Short mmCIF file of C-alpha atoms in Angstrom, two decimals:
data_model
loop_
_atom_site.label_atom_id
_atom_site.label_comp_id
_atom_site.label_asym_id
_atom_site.label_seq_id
_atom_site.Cartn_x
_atom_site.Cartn_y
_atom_site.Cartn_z
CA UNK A 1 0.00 0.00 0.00
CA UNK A 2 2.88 2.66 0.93
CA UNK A 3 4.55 2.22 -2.64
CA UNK A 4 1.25 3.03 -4.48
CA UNK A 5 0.55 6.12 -1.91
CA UNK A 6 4.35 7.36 -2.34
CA UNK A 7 3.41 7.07 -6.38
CA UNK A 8 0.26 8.95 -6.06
CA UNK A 9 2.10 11.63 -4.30
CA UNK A 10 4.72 11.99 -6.92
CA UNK A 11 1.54 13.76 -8.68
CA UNK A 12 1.15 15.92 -6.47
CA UNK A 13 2.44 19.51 -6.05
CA UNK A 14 1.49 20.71 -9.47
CA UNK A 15 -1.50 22.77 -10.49
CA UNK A 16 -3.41 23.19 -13.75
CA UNK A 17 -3.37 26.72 -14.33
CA UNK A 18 -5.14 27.03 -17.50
CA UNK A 19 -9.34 27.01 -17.90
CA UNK A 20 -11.66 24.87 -19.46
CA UNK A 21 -11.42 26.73 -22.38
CA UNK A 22 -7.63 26.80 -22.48
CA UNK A 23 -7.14 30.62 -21.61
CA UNK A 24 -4.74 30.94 -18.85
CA UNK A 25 -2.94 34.03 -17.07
CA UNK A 26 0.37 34.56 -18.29
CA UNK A 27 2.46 37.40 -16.02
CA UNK A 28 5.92 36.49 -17.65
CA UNK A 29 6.00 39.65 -20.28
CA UNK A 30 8.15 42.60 -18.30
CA UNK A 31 11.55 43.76 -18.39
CA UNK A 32 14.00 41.93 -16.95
CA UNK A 33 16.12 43.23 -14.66
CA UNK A 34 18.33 40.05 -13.18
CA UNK A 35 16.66 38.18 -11.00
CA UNK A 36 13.49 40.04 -11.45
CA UNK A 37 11.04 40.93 -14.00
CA UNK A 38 9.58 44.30 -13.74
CA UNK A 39 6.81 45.99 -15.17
CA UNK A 40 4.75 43.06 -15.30
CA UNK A 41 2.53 43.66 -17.90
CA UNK A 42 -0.76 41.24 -17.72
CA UNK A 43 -2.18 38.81 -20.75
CA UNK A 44 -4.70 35.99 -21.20
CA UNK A 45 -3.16 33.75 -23.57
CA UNK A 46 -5.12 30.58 -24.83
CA UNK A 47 -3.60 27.12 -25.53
CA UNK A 48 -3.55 25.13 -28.80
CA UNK A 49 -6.11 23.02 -29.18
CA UNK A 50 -6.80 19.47 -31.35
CA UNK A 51 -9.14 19.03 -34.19
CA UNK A 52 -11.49 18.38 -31.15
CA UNK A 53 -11.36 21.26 -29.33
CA UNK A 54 -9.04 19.94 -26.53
CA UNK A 55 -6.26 21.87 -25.43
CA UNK A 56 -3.37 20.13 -26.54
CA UNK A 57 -1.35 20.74 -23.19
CA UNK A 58 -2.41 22.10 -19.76
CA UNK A 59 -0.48 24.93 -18.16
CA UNK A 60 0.84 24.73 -14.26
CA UNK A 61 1.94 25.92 -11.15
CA UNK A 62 5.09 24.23 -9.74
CA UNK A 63 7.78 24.42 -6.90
CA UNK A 64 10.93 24.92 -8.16
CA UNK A 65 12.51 21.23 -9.33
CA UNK A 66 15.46 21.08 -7.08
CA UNK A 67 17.32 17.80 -7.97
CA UNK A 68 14.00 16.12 -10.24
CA UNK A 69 16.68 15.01 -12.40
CA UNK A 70 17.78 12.29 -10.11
CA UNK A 71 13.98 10.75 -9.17
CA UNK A 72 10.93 12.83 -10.61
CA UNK A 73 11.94 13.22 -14.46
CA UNK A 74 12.59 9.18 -13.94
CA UNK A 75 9.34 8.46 -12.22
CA UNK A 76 7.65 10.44 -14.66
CA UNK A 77 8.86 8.89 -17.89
CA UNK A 78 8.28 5.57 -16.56
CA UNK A 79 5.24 5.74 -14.84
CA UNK A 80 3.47 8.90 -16.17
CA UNK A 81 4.86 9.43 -19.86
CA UNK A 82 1.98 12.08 -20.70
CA UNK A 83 1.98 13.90 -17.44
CA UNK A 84 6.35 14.57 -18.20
CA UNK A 85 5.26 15.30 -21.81
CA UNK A 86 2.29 17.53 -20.42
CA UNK A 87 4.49 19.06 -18.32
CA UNK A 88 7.51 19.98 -20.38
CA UNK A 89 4.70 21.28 -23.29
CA UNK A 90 3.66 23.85 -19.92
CA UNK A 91 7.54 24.79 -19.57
CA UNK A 92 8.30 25.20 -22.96
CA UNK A 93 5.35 27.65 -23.46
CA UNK A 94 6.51 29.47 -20.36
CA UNK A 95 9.61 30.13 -22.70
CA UNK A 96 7.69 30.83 -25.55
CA UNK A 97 5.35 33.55 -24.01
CA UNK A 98 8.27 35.17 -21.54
CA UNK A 99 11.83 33.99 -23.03
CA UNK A 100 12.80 32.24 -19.99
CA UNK A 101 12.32 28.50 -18.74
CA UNK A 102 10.66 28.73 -15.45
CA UNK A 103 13.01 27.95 -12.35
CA UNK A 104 9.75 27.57 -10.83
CA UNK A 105 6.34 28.75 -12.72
CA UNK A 106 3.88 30.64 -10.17
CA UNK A 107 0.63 31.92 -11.05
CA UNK A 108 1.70 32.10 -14.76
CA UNK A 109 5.32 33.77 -14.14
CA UNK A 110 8.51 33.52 -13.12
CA UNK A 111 9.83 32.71 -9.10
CA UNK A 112 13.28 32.93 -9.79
CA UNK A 113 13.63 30.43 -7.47
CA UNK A 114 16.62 29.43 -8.26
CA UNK A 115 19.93 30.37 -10.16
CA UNK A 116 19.76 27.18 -11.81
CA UNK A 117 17.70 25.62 -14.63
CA UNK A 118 16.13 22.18 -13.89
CA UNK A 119 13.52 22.45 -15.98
CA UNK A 120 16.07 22.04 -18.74
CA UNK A 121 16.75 18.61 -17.73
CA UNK A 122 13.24 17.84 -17.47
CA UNK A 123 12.45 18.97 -20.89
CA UNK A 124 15.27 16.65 -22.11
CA UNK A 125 14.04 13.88 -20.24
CA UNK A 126 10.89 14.14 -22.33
CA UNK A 127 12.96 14.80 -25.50
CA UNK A 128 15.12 12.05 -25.38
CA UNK A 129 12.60 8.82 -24.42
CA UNK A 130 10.36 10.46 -27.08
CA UNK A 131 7.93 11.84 -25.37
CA UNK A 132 7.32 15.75 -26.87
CA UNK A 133 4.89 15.01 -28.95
CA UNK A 134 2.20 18.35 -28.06
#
């Protein structure tokens, strides 16, 4: 029972940011002034969607992913190939909207948690066991 509840958690910590109809908040446009980003300027941006109408990707909320390469990029691969591809779709379009990856993407912006860049190696996670595919 305590190995499915550990797996269930590795889920958890990350929130869908966009709506049901794909638009979602998107505070990364600004100047950038080292570790900050100021004058914030506001937009609703709207996700992709299929020939269905479903959004192709969801956008989300994360704590920063100090040292994911070692266990959640893994996990996430093996276990949960659409939420890593789902996930680095969300950090990609961070980078695509703002010109950053996220160090840790907060209420559709930047934390600047961290100096680092971990969500490179998660993106390359996805990229290499062939997983971008939205």
């Amino acid at each position: 029972m305590k190995f499915y509840t550990d797996l269930w958690h590795s889920l958890l910590g990350r929130h869908k940011l966009d709506d049901y109809n794909g638009e979602y908040p998107d505070y990364t446009d600004g100047t950038r002034e080292g570790s900050k980003t100021k004058n914030i300027r506001f937009h609703v941006r709207q996700l992709a969607k299929d020939r269905e109408g479903k959004v192709k990707h969801h956008m989300y909320n994360s704590d920063a992913f100090w040292l994911t390469q070692w266990n959640l990029n893994t996990l996430w691969g093996l276990a949960y190939p659409s939420v890593l591809d789902d996930f680095a779709a969300s950090l990609l379009e961070y980078d695509v909207n703002g010109n950053l990856l996220p160090r840790g993407p907060c209420a559709g912006g930047y934390s600047y948690i961290m100096s680092g860049c971990p969500a490179t190696s998660l993106i390359t996670s996805a990229f290499q066991k062939g997983l971008t595919r939205k």
